[in-house]
Structures are given as structure tokens and as C-alpha cells.
Amino acid sequence: MTVKRKPYILLCIIAVLAALLGIPRLFSMDYYLHIFVMSEIYAVLALSLSLLVGFTGQVSMGHAAFYGMGAYASAILSLRLGLSFWVTFWMAGLLVGTVAYLIGRLVLRLRGHVLAITTAFFCVLVTVVMNNWIPVTNGPMGITGVPSPSPFSLFGVHAVIETRAQYYYLGLLFVACVVYFLWRIESSRIGDAMIAVRENEELAKSIGIDTMKSKVLAFTISGALAGLAGAFYAHYIHFISPVTFTINESINILVMVIFGGMSTLFGPILGAVCLTILPEFLRMAGELRLVIYGIALIVFIIWMPMGIWGTIQRILLPKGPEKTQG
Amino acid sequence: MFLKVDNLTAHYGRVKALDNVSMEAPKGSIVSLIGANGAGKSSFMMCLSGVLRPTSGTIEFDGQRIESAWPEQIVSLGLSQCPEGRRVWPKMTVLENLEMGAFSVREPRVVGERLERAFSLFPILKERQWQLAGSLSGGEQQMLAIARALMAGPKLLMLDEPSLGLAPIIVEKVMEVIKDIRAAGTTVILVEQNAFMALSIADHAYVLETGKVVLSGKASELLQNDDVRKSYLGI
């Protein structure tokens, strides 16, 4: 069964890749391209959160905090120290990963809604710091003039990242790397341990899995990836302020994960793309826009509790979530 | 002594769950712990597997003190637990459940050997290896839970209430399996409310009441003991 489906899947992948690469030619308007670049950033955010929520089963409402910390870290480092984006991008990821590790060690003793509320408070706390630590963050006025990535030459190819189309391609590479990285994790022993923790933590302990280690690892990786997404965002928009990284954003990312389909790799991407495009699409509806958006979300969640990707999978594989063995 | 527990005391907050419990299990034996609900049987198991920290007392397993070790260290020492309520991962297949049981084993060859052994012990699991564990019957899930605990290659296997909620005919099957496991060289600690089952296959037994050992001895003698007969066997 799986053997027969393979060429068909390969064809689909090639078609999707061609479409993705062709997008800047099809939609050359800056407005459209902006939406696509934002979709990419949200795709990374949703993917990273799904490692924690979908695979390890730990609900976090603090994702925007890591996103924001990455943006601020990269912006401040590049403006104050004059470092290139190619350096600050990784430094932001490393820094946010470290913070996520420390926070994770503290809060992952908690479970379920207590964990969700604690991480939500953490997100609020980070926004408060961004607003009030004026010498460093410039407070509510935000940071302006975050530079574009510096031009570079690699293997004789001279690359400049300035136009939206160029950001789009860089973002595409970013998403692809994140997907590959998460896919490697999720198909490894580490991923098995994470799923075991999600399905039954006590049981996972009884077979000798260090469940705290699994949870902290998922939290750290998820935070670090959100930090990288933040750095990308800061150097794309060139301006950051605390308003972008509030708890609303955390909820927004969480909704993307649930809407797209948790504990898969394509679900969060689909969720991110749909929920970035949909509100823009609804601009036609004028002031009713957010009302329609809300209703659409409710209807989708009721009809597709497993998310869009979960529903597609169910239609394609009539046997349900059961694995087909080839 | 293979397993030696001395004056073990444990608390949940202020509530004393275990009160100076001492017991021992020689290598290759089946030792039963019987007692009513809340007698401290499961708390005792949790102390042994490192999930609950004892307030005082010592646990010596195969020459090593383990009362302050982490659960994953204890599992790798060869003491593995099959928790109460036939817990399996319902959304994983039977095979995946078994493979997860060998999580701390890194050589694929060893995993393969243990898988063969588990399948020869439980042929039904081989038939159903591609099924989701949640779709198995209660008895089969209990078999799977025991087989999974064996995948870690334990020297000592702790079984918590393996007969809970099973039909009598399945309970008999589980008893046979426990005897097979012992015959293959694994020491078994059996925690049971079903005192008759526990006493009829065990070598030694301990009776727990409100966290204390009130009676201990050869299982065959306890089976004849008047108090035990009255309180636990309903005879």
C-alpha cells in the first residue's frame, strides 16, 4: 500500500516545492510577499511550539516571550555592538535557549493548566521588562533601525537580503531547516521519550525515561527556535516594540498549532499559513473582520478537533491514526 | 540477600504511608505483598522504583544501596516495575509499546532477543503486534504491560496488582506467566489484593496493614493462618 503511494507522494512534494519557489514570481506585490514572509515566521513559531505541546504534551502560553527575547537580543546586539545578523541570529538562539532551559527547569515540575498559567505569567513578566527596562530596550517606543542582514559571498555567489522576495527565500530555507531538525528529533529516541511522556508520564518513568530531562529538552529547543524566529523577525521588520510580543501572540501561536493539527510536522505549518492569510483575506469584510475570524475558528475547532492536517490524514488513511507497516 | 529492605518509612506530606517496613527477597524467588486498599503496598513499590523518596530506612538491591537513586538509574540496575492498572500507551502499537520498554537498552540485537522472548512468552502479542495497544482486551493489555516490563531485562520484576479487573481464567493465565518468568531466572515481587492468587504462587509473603508489616512467613503457611484466612481469603 505504502509502496504504491510513494511516486504519488513524491510528485506532490515536487509540486509543492515548485509552488513555494515560484510564489515571489506569482505574487510580486510587496503586500502579498509580506504576508508570506510572516507566514514563514509563524510557521517556525508554531513548529517549535508543537514540539512542546504536541509531542511532549506540555502546554506553554509563554512562547511569545521567547520570540520577543530573540528579537530584542538580536536587535540590541547588532545595534550596540555592530555585529552582523549572521552572528546575532545564532547568539539570539543560544541566549534564548539558555533562558528557556533555566525557566524550563523551574516550571516543568508543574503540569496541565498550572503550567499554562505559570508560563502565561512569565510572558507577561517579559513584556513588563521590555516596557520598563528603558536603557536597554528603549521601553514602549521600541527599537528602530534594526539593520538588514549584511551582504555575503558564499561559494562565489554574492547574496544580498533586502527585498521581500529575498527575505522570502531566506525564510523558506529557515523553515526547511527547522522542519528537518524537528523531523530528526521526532524520529529519534529523544522523540520516542517525548511521546511516552505525553501519553503517560508515570509509565514513562517506570520504564526508565528521565521525564524531567525530556520535558526540559523540549522546552529548551522550542524556546531556542522561537528565539531564532524572533531574530529573523527583528531584522525583517527593522522595528520591534513590546506590543508585538504580548500574551495575545502566545495564544495566537498556540491556536495555530491546535488549528493545524498537533504532533505532526505539517499541521503547525498549515495552521500558521492559514491563520496568517485568513485575517488578511477577511479585510474585505471591514469591521466585521475579527468577528468572522472568531466564528471561523470556533467552527473549525468543532468540525476538526484534530486540526486541518489531522483531518486530511484521516481522509487519506481511512484506518485512522493506526500506522501502516510496509 | 538479593533485595533487602530495612526499616523503611515514607510519608505523603504529613501522612505516614509506610512505617518501619522490613522485608527481604532471595534471588529467584517470588515474594508477595498482600493487604487491603491503603495498606501501603503501592507506596512500597514506589519507594523501590525511586518515584517516592523514603523518609528513613535503607533499600539494598544486588549489593547496592538504592534508596536515594533516580528511577532511571534503578531501572538500569535491573529493577523494573509493571505499574498498577495495566497501563499501556493506547495510541502506540503493541510492538512500539514493547520497544519503548527497552528504552534504556542501546544494542538493537539485545532488543531483538528480548522481543523474541516476550513473543514466545505471550504468543498473542506476536499476532497482534501491529494493533494499537488501546484496542486490546483487558487481559491482553495486562500481558503487554508485563511483557513491556520484561523488555528492560530486569533481574527483579515488580508487579503491581496484575490480576486487577481480570476474569478468573485470565488471572490463572497471568499466574502461569509469572511462574514462567521466575523459571527463567527473574526474581518477582508481587503486590496483590487477590491474596489467594498471591499466596498460592509465592515462596514468601508479607501482610501489610496501615503501613506496617503485621505478618510474614512462608506463603504456604500464611495460606493456613487463621487470621489471614479470615481477613483476606474470606474463609
Coordinates of C-alpha atoms in Angstrom, one line a residue:
Chain A
M1 CA 0.0 0.0 0.0
T2 CA 2.7 2.4 1.0
V3 CA 4.9 1.3 -1.9
K4 CA 2.1 2.2 -4.4
R5 CA 1.6 5.6 -2.9
K6 CA 5.2 6.6 -3.0
P7 CA 5.6 8.1 -6.5
Y8 CA 2.3 9.9 -5.9
I9 CA 3.7 11.5 -2.7
L10 CA 7.0 12.4 -4.5
L11 CA 5.0 14.1 -7.2
C12 CA 3.1 16.1 -4.5
I13 CA 6.3 17.1 -2.8
I14 CA 7.8 18.3 -6.1
A15 CA 4.7 20.3 -7.0
V16 CA 4.6 21.9 -3.5
L17 CA 8.3 22.8 -3.7
A18 CA 7.9 24.3 -7.2
A19 CA 4.9 26.3 -6.0
L20 CA 6.8 27.6 -2.9
L21 CA 9.8 28.6 -5.0
G22 CA 7.5 30.3 -7.6
I23 CA 5.5 32.4 -5.2
P24 CA 7.6 35.6 -5.5
R25 CA 7.1 35.5 -9.3
L26 CA 3.3 34.9 -9.0
F27 CA 2.7 37.4 -6.3
S28 CA 5.2 40.2 -6.8
M29 CA 3.3 42.8 -4.8
D30 CA 5.1 43.7 -1.6
Y31 CA 1.9 43.3 0.4
Y32 CA 1.4 39.7 -0.6
L33 CA 5.1 38.9 -0.1
H34 CA 4.9 40.4 3.4
I35 CA 2.1 38.0 4.3
F36 CA 4.1 35.1 3.0
V37 CA 7.2 36.1 5.0
M38 CA 5.1 36.5 8.1
S39 CA 3.6 33.0 7.4
E40 CA 7.1 31.6 7.4
I41 CA 8.0 33.2 10.8
Y42 CA 4.7 31.9 12.3
A43 CA 5.4 28.5 10.8
V44 CA 8.7 28.3 12.7
L45 CA 7.0 29.6 15.9
A46 CA 4.1 27.1 15.5
L47 CA 6.5 24.2 14.7
S48 CA 8.7 24.9 17.7
L49 CA 5.7 25.2 20.0
S50 CA 4.3 21.9 18.6
L51 CA 7.4 20.1 19.8
L52 CA 6.5 21.1 23.3
V53 CA 2.7 21.0 23.2
G54 CA 2.1 18.3 20.5
F55 CA 4.9 15.9 21.1
T56 CA 5.7 16.3 24.8
G57 CA 2.2 17.3 25.9
Q58 CA 3.2 20.3 28.0
V59 CA 1.1 23.4 27.3
S60 CA 3.0 26.6 27.3
M61 CA 1.4 30.1 27.0
G62 CA 4.8 31.8 27.1
H63 CA 6.0 31.2 23.6
A64 CA 5.8 34.9 22.6
A65 CA 8.2 35.7 25.5
F66 CA 11.0 33.6 23.8
Y67 CA 10.0 35.0 20.4
G68 CA 10.4 38.6 21.8
M69 CA 13.6 37.8 23.7
G70 CA 15.2 36.6 20.5
A71 CA 14.0 39.7 18.6
Y72 CA 15.4 42.0 21.3
A73 CA 18.6 40.1 21.8
S74 CA 19.5 40.1 18.1
A75 CA 18.4 43.8 17.6
I76 CA 20.3 45.1 20.6
L77 CA 23.4 43.0 19.8
S78 CA 23.5 44.2 16.2
L79 CA 22.9 47.9 17.0
R80 CA 25.1 48.2 20.1
L81 CA 28.0 46.0 19.1
G82 CA 27.6 46.4 15.4
L83 CA 27.5 42.7 14.8
S84 CA 26.2 41.2 11.6
F85 CA 22.8 39.5 11.5
W86 CA 24.5 36.2 10.7
V87 CA 26.2 36.3 14.1
T88 CA 23.4 37.8 16.2
F89 CA 20.9 35.4 14.8
W90 CA 22.8 32.4 16.4
M91 CA 23.6 34.4 19.5
A92 CA 19.9 35.1 20.0
G93 CA 19.1 31.5 19.6
L94 CA 21.8 30.4 22.1
L95 CA 20.8 33.1 24.6
V96 CA 17.1 32.4 24.4
G97 CA 17.8 28.6 24.6
T98 CA 19.7 29.2 27.8
V99 CA 16.9 31.2 29.3
A100 CA 14.4 28.6 28.2
Y101 CA 16.5 25.9 29.8
L102 CA 16.6 27.7 33.2
I103 CA 12.9 28.6 33.1
G104 CA 12.1 25.0 32.0
R105 CA 14.0 23.6 35.0
L106 CA 11.8 25.7 37.2
V107 CA 8.3 25.5 35.7
L108 CA 8.2 22.0 34.3
R109 CA 7.6 20.5 37.7
L110 CA 4.1 21.9 37.2
R111 CA 1.6 20.2 34.9
G112 CA -1.5 20.9 32.9
H113 CA -3.3 24.2 33.4
V114 CA -1.0 25.3 36.3
L115 CA 1.9 25.1 33.8
A116 CA -0.1 27.0 31.2
I117 CA -0.9 29.8 33.7
T118 CA 2.7 30.0 35.0
T119 CA 4.1 30.3 31.5
A120 CA 1.5 32.9 30.7
F121 CA 2.7 34.9 33.7
F122 CA 6.2 34.5 32.5
C123 CA 5.2 36.0 29.2
V124 CA 3.5 39.0 31.0
L125 CA 6.7 39.5 33.0
V126 CA 8.9 39.6 30.0
T127 CA 6.6 42.2 28.4
V128 CA 6.8 44.3 31.6
V129 CA 10.6 44.1 31.4
M130 CA 10.6 45.2 27.8
N131 CA 8.4 48.1 28.6
N132 CA 10.3 49.3 31.6
W133 CA 14.0 48.5 31.2
I134 CA 14.3 51.6 29.1
P135 CA 18.2 52.0 29.0
V136 CA 18.4 48.6 27.2
T137 CA 15.0 48.1 25.5
N138 CA 14.0 51.7 24.9
G139 CA 10.7 50.9 26.6
P140 CA 7.4 51.3 24.7
M141 CA 9.0 53.3 22.0
G142 CA 10.7 50.1 20.8
I143 CA 13.9 49.8 18.8
T144 CA 14.1 51.3 15.4
G145 CA 16.6 50.8 12.6
V146 CA 17.5 47.2 13.1
P147 CA 19.8 46.5 10.1
S148 CA 19.2 44.0 7.3
P149 CA 21.5 41.0 7.1
S150 CA 24.8 42.1 5.7
P151 CA 25.7 41.0 2.1
F152 CA 27.9 38.0 2.0
S153 CA 29.6 35.8 -0.6
L154 CA 29.4 32.1 -0.3
F155 CA 30.9 29.7 -2.9
G156 CA 31.3 32.6 -5.3
V157 CA 27.6 33.6 -5.0
H158 CA 27.1 37.1 -3.8
A159 CA 23.9 37.3 -1.8
V160 CA 22.0 40.4 -0.6
I161 CA 18.9 40.2 1.6
E162 CA 17.0 43.4 1.2
T163 CA 13.8 42.9 -0.9
R164 CA 10.8 41.0 0.4
A165 CA 11.4 38.3 -2.2
Q166 CA 14.9 37.8 -0.8
Y167 CA 13.6 37.6 2.7
Y168 CA 11.0 35.1 1.5
Y169 CA 13.7 32.8 0.2
L170 CA 15.8 33.1 3.3
G171 CA 12.7 32.4 5.4
L172 CA 11.9 29.3 3.2
L173 CA 15.4 28.0 3.9
F174 CA 14.8 28.7 7.6
V175 CA 11.5 26.8 7.7
A176 CA 13.1 23.9 5.8
C177 CA 16.0 23.6 8.2
V178 CA 13.6 23.7 11.2
V179 CA 11.4 21.0 9.7
Y180 CA 14.4 18.8 9.0
F181 CA 15.8 19.4 12.5
L182 CA 12.5 18.6 14.2
W183 CA 11.9 15.6 12.0
R184 CA 15.3 14.2 13.1
I185 CA 14.4 14.8 16.7
E186 CA 11.0 13.3 16.5
S187 CA 12.1 10.2 14.8
S188 CA 14.9 9.5 17.3
R189 CA 15.0 8.0 20.8
I190 CA 14.6 11.5 22.2
G191 CA 11.3 11.9 20.2
D192 CA 10.1 8.5 21.5
A193 CA 10.8 9.5 25.0
M194 CA 8.8 12.8 24.5
I195 CA 5.8 10.9 23.1
A196 CA 6.0 8.5 26.1
V197 CA 5.9 11.5 28.4
R198 CA 2.9 12.9 26.7
E199 CA 1.0 9.7 26.7
N200 CA 1.7 8.7 30.3
E201 CA 4.4 10.4 32.3
E202 CA 4.3 7.9 35.3
L203 CA 4.6 5.0 32.9
A204 CA 7.5 6.6 31.1
K205 CA 9.2 7.0 34.4
S206 CA 8.6 3.3 35.2
I207 CA 10.5 2.2 32.1
G208 CA 13.5 4.3 33.0
I209 CA 12.9 7.5 31.0
D210 CA 14.2 10.7 32.7
T211 CA 10.9 12.5 32.1
M212 CA 12.1 15.8 33.5
K213 CA 15.1 15.7 31.1
S214 CA 12.8 15.1 28.1
K215 CA 10.5 17.9 29.1
V216 CA 13.3 20.4 29.7
L217 CA 14.9 19.4 26.4
A218 CA 11.7 20.0 24.5
F219 CA 11.2 23.3 26.3
T220 CA 14.8 24.4 25.6
I221 CA 14.7 23.5 21.9
S222 CA 11.3 25.0 21.5
G223 CA 12.4 28.3 23.2
A224 CA 15.6 28.5 21.2
L225 CA 13.8 28.1 17.9
A226 CA 11.3 30.8 18.9
G227 CA 14.3 33.0 19.7
L228 CA 15.7 32.4 16.2
A229 CA 12.3 33.3 14.7
G230 CA 12.4 36.5 16.8
A231 CA 15.8 37.4 15.4
F232 CA 14.6 36.8 11.9
Y233 CA 11.5 39.0 12.5
A234 CA 13.5 41.9 14.0
H235 CA 15.9 42.1 11.0
Y236 CA 13.0 41.7 8.6
I237 CA 10.6 44.4 10.1
H238 CA 13.6 46.6 11.2
F239 CA 11.5 47.8 14.1
I240 CA 10.5 46.0 17.3
S241 CA 8.4 47.0 20.3
P242 CA 6.8 45.2 23.3
V243 CA 3.3 45.3 21.7
T244 CA 4.3 42.5 19.3
F245 CA 5.3 40.1 22.0
T246 CA 2.3 40.1 24.4
I247 CA 0.4 37.1 25.7
N248 CA -2.0 37.6 22.8
E249 CA 0.7 36.5 20.5
S250 CA 1.4 33.4 22.6
I251 CA -2.3 32.5 22.3
N252 CA -2.2 33.2 18.6
I253 CA 0.7 30.7 18.1
L254 CA -1.0 28.1 20.3
V255 CA -4.2 28.4 18.2
M256 CA -2.1 27.9 15.1
V257 CA -0.7 24.7 16.5
I258 CA -4.1 23.4 17.5
F259 CA -5.8 24.6 14.4
G260 CA -3.3 23.0 12.1
G261 CA -3.0 19.7 14.0
M262 CA -0.7 19.0 16.9
S263 CA 2.0 16.3 17.0
T264 CA 2.6 16.4 13.2
L265 CA 5.2 18.3 11.3
F266 CA 2.8 19.7 8.6
G267 CA -0.1 20.6 10.8
P268 CA 1.6 23.6 12.5
I269 CA 2.8 24.9 9.2
L270 CA -0.6 24.7 7.7
G271 CA -2.1 26.3 10.8
A272 CA 0.4 29.1 10.7
V273 CA -0.1 29.8 7.0
C274 CA -3.9 29.6 7.1
L275 CA -4.2 31.8 10.2
T276 CA -1.8 34.4 8.8
I277 CA -3.6 34.6 5.5
L278 CA -7.2 34.3 6.7
P279 CA -7.3 37.6 8.7
E280 CA -5.8 39.5 5.7
F281 CA -8.3 37.8 3.4
L282 CA -11.1 39.0 5.8
R283 CA -10.1 42.6 5.4
M284 CA -12.8 42.7 2.7
A285 CA -15.3 42.3 5.5
G286 CA -14.3 45.6 7.1
E287 CA -15.2 46.0 10.7
L288 CA -16.8 42.5 11.0
R289 CA -13.4 41.0 10.2
L290 CA -12.5 39.9 13.7
V291 CA -16.0 38.6 14.4
I292 CA -15.9 36.4 11.3
Y293 CA -12.4 35.3 12.2
G294 CA -13.6 34.3 15.7
I295 CA -16.6 32.4 14.3
A296 CA -14.5 30.7 11.7
L297 CA -12.1 29.4 14.4
I298 CA -14.9 28.1 16.6
V299 CA -16.5 26.3 13.6
F300 CA -13.1 24.7 12.6
I301 CA -12.3 23.6 16.1
I302 CA -15.7 21.9 16.4
W303 CA -15.6 20.3 13.0
M304 CA -11.9 19.4 13.0
P305 CA -10.9 18.7 16.6
M306 CA -7.7 17.0 15.3
G307 CA -6.8 20.1 13.3
I308 CA -6.7 20.5 9.5
W309 CA -3.8 18.1 9.0
G310 CA -5.2 15.5 11.3
T311 CA -8.5 15.6 9.3
I312 CA -6.6 15.4 6.0
Q313 CA -4.7 12.4 7.3
R314 CA -7.9 10.7 8.4
I315 CA -9.4 11.1 5.0
L316 CA -6.3 9.8 3.2
L317 CA -5.7 6.9 5.6
P318 CA -9.2 5.6 6.3
K319 CA -7.9 3.3 9.1
G320 CA -7.3 6.4 11.3
P321 CA -4.2 7.1 13.2
E322 CA -3.1 3.5 13.1
K323 CA 0.3 3.1 11.4
T324 CA 0.6 1.3 8.1
Q325 CA 3.5 -1.0 8.1
G326 CA 5.2 -1.6 4.7
Chain B
M1 CA 20.4 -11.1 50.2
F2 CA 19.3 -10.1 46.7
L3 CA 16.8 -7.5 47.9
K4 CA 16.9 -6.3 51.5
V5 CA 14.7 -3.5 52.8
D6 CA 15.3 -2.3 56.3
N7 CA 13.0 -0.1 58.5
L8 CA 11.6 1.7 55.5
T9 CA 9.4 4.7 56.4
A10 CA 7.8 7.0 53.9
H11 CA 5.4 10.0 54.0
Y12 CA 3.0 11.8 51.7
G13 CA 3.2 15.2 53.2
R14 CA 2.4 14.5 56.9
V15 CA 0.6 11.3 56.3
K16 CA 2.7 8.2 57.1
A17 CA 2.3 5.7 54.3
L18 CA 5.0 3.2 55.4
D19 CA 6.0 2.6 59.0
N20 CA 9.3 0.7 59.6
V21 CA 8.7 -1.9 56.9
S22 CA 11.4 -4.5 56.6
M23 CA 11.5 -7.3 54.0
E24 CA 13.8 -9.4 52.0
A25 CA 13.7 -11.4 48.8
P26 CA 16.2 -14.1 47.9
K27 CA 17.3 -14.4 44.3
G28 CA 15.0 -16.4 42.1
S29 CA 12.0 -16.3 44.5
I30 CA 8.5 -14.9 44.2
V31 CA 7.7 -12.7 47.2
S32 CA 4.1 -11.4 47.7
L33 CA 2.9 -8.4 49.5
I34 CA -0.7 -8.6 50.4
G35 CA -3.0 -6.2 52.1
A36 CA -6.2 -4.1 51.7
N37 CA -6.6 -0.8 50.0
G38 CA -4.4 1.9 51.5
A39 CA -2.2 -0.6 53.4
G40 CA 0.9 0.8 51.7
K41 CA 1.5 -1.8 49.0
S42 CA 1.8 0.7 46.2
S43 CA 3.8 3.2 48.3
F44 CA 6.3 0.4 48.9
M45 CA 6.6 -0.3 45.2
M46 CA 7.0 3.4 44.5
C47 CA 9.9 3.6 47.1
L48 CA 11.6 0.6 45.4
S49 CA 11.3 2.1 42.0
G50 CA 12.6 5.5 43.2
V51 CA 9.4 7.5 42.5
L52 CA 8.7 8.1 46.2
R53 CA 11.6 9.1 48.4
P54 CA 11.6 7.3 51.8
T55 CA 12.0 9.5 54.9
S56 CA 14.2 6.9 56.5
G57 CA 15.4 3.3 56.1
T58 CA 17.5 1.6 53.5
I59 CA 17.0 -0.5 50.4
E60 CA 19.8 -2.7 49.2
F61 CA 19.4 -4.3 45.8
D62 CA 22.0 -6.7 44.4
G63 CA 24.7 -5.3 46.7
Q64 CA 23.9 -1.6 46.0
R65 CA 22.0 0.9 48.1
I66 CA 19.3 2.4 46.0
E67 CA 17.0 4.4 48.4
S68 CA 18.2 7.7 47.0
A69 CA 18.8 6.7 43.4
W70 CA 16.7 8.1 40.5
P71 CA 14.1 6.0 38.8
E72 CA 16.1 5.7 35.6
Q73 CA 19.2 4.6 37.5
I74 CA 17.2 1.9 39.3
V75 CA 15.7 0.6 36.0
S76 CA 19.2 0.4 34.6
L77 CA 20.4 -1.5 37.6
G78 CA 17.8 -4.2 36.7
L79 CA 14.8 -3.5 38.9
S80 CA 11.8 -2.9 36.7
Q81 CA 8.2 -2.2 37.5
C82 CA 4.9 -3.0 35.9
P83 CA 2.6 -0.4 37.3
E84 CA -1.0 -0.9 38.5
G85 CA -3.9 -0.7 36.2
R86 CA -2.4 -2.4 33.1
R87 CA -1.1 0.9 31.8
V88 CA -0.1 0.8 28.2
W89 CA 0.3 3.6 25.7
P90 CA -3.0 3.2 23.9
K91 CA -2.1 5.1 20.8
M92 CA 1.1 3.2 20.1
T93 CA 1.1 -0.3 18.6
V94 CA 1.9 -3.4 20.6
L95 CA 5.4 -3.5 19.0
E96 CA 6.1 0.1 19.8
N97 CA 5.0 -0.4 23.4
L98 CA 7.4 -3.3 23.7
E99 CA 10.2 -1.3 22.0
M100 CA 9.7 1.6 24.4
G101 CA 10.1 -0.9 27.3
A102 CA 13.7 -1.5 26.1
F103 CA 14.3 2.3 26.1
S104 CA 17.4 2.0 28.3
V105 CA 18.9 -0.8 26.1
R106 CA 21.0 0.6 23.3
E107 CA 22.0 -2.6 21.3
P108 CA 19.4 -3.5 18.7
R109 CA 20.5 -7.1 18.9
V110 CA 19.6 -7.4 22.6
V111 CA 16.2 -5.7 21.9
G112 CA 15.6 -8.3 19.2
E113 CA 16.4 -11.2 21.5
R114 CA 14.1 -9.8 24.2
L115 CA 11.4 -9.3 21.7
E116 CA 11.6 -12.9 20.7
R117 CA 11.4 -14.0 24.3
A118 CA 8.4 -11.8 25.0
F119 CA 6.7 -13.2 22.0
S120 CA 7.4 -16.8 23.0
L121 CA 6.0 -16.0 26.5
F122 CA 3.0 -14.2 25.1
P123 CA 2.2 -15.6 21.6
I124 CA -1.0 -13.5 21.4
L125 CA 1.2 -10.3 21.4
K126 CA 3.1 -11.6 18.4
E127 CA -0.2 -12.0 16.5
R128 CA -1.3 -8.5 17.5
Q129 CA 2.0 -6.7 17.2
W130 CA 0.7 -4.2 14.6
Q131 CA -2.5 -3.4 16.5
L132 CA -2.9 -0.3 18.7
A133 CA -2.5 -1.2 22.3
G134 CA -5.7 0.5 23.2
S135 CA -7.6 -1.9 21.0
L136 CA -6.5 -5.0 23.0
S137 CA -8.7 -6.7 25.6
G138 CA -8.1 -6.1 29.3
G139 CA -6.2 -9.4 29.7
E140 CA -4.1 -8.7 26.6
Q141 CA -3.2 -5.3 27.9
Q142 CA -2.1 -6.8 31.2
M143 CA 0.1 -9.3 29.2
L144 CA 1.5 -6.4 27.2
A145 CA 2.3 -4.4 30.4
I146 CA 4.1 -7.4 31.9
A147 CA 6.0 -8.1 28.6
R148 CA 7.0 -4.5 28.3
A149 CA 8.4 -4.5 31.9
L150 CA 10.4 -7.6 30.9
M151 CA 11.9 -5.8 27.8
A152 CA 14.2 -3.8 30.2
G153 CA 15.8 -7.2 31.0
P154 CA 15.1 -6.9 34.8
K155 CA 16.8 -9.0 37.4
L156 CA 13.9 -8.2 39.6
L157 CA 10.4 -7.6 38.3
M158 CA 7.8 -5.8 40.5
L159 CA 4.2 -6.4 39.5
D160 CA 1.5 -4.2 41.0
E161 CA -1.9 -5.8 41.1
P162 CA -1.6 -7.8 37.8
S163 CA -5.0 -9.5 38.5
L164 CA -7.0 -6.3 38.9
G165 CA -10.2 -6.4 36.9
L166 CA -9.4 -9.6 35.0
A167 CA -11.6 -12.6 34.5
P168 CA -10.6 -15.6 36.7
I169 CA -9.5 -17.6 33.7
I170 CA -7.2 -14.8 32.7
V171 CA -5.9 -14.5 36.2
E172 CA -4.8 -18.1 36.0
K173 CA -3.0 -17.4 32.8
V174 CA -1.2 -14.5 34.4
M175 CA -0.2 -16.7 37.3
E176 CA 1.3 -19.2 34.8
V177 CA 3.2 -16.5 33.2
I178 CA 4.6 -15.2 36.5
K179 CA 5.9 -18.8 37.2
D180 CA 7.5 -18.9 33.8
I181 CA 9.2 -15.6 34.4
R182 CA 10.6 -16.9 37.7
A183 CA 11.7 -20.1 36.0
A184 CA 13.7 -18.0 33.5
G185 CA 15.7 -16.6 36.5
T186 CA 13.9 -13.3 37.3
T187 CA 13.0 -12.6 40.9
V188 CA 9.4 -11.4 41.2
I189 CA 7.8 -9.2 43.8
L190 CA 4.0 -9.4 43.5
V191 CA 1.7 -6.9 45.1
E192 CA -1.8 -8.2 45.3
Q193 CA -5.2 -7.7 46.8
N194 CA -6.1 -11.1 45.4
A195 CA -4.5 -12.8 48.4
F196 CA -5.3 -16.3 47.3
M197 CA -3.6 -15.9 44.0
A198 CA -0.6 -14.1 45.5
L199 CA -0.1 -16.7 48.3
S200 CA -0.6 -19.8 46.1
I201 CA 2.3 -18.9 43.8
A202 CA 4.7 -17.1 46.2
D203 CA 7.5 -18.5 48.2
H204 CA 7.4 -15.9 50.9
A205 CA 4.7 -13.3 51.8
Y206 CA 4.3 -10.2 53.9
V207 CA 1.0 -8.9 55.1
L208 CA 0.7 -5.1 55.3
E209 CA -1.8 -3.2 57.3
T210 CA -1.9 0.6 57.5
G211 CA 1.8 0.8 56.5
K212 CA 3.1 -1.8 58.9
V213 CA 4.1 -5.4 58.3
V214 CA 1.8 -7.4 60.6
L215 CA 2.6 -10.9 59.5
S216 CA 5.2 -12.6 57.4
G217 CA 6.4 -16.0 56.6
K218 CA 6.3 -18.8 54.1
A219 CA 3.4 -18.3 51.7
S220 CA 2.1 -21.9 52.2
E221 CA 2.0 -21.3 56.0
L222 CA 0.2 -18.0 55.7
L223 CA -2.4 -19.7 53.5
Q224 CA -3.2 -21.9 56.5
N225 CA -3.0 -19.0 59.0
D226 CA -6.4 -18.4 60.7
D227 CA -6.2 -14.5 60.7
V228 CA -5.2 -14.5 57.0
R229 CA -7.9 -16.9 56.1
K230 CA -10.5 -14.8 57.9
S231 CA -9.3 -11.3 56.8
Y232 CA -8.0 -11.9 53.3
L233 CA -9.4 -15.1 52.0
G234 CA -12.9 -14.8 53.4
I235 CA -12.9 -18.4 54.6

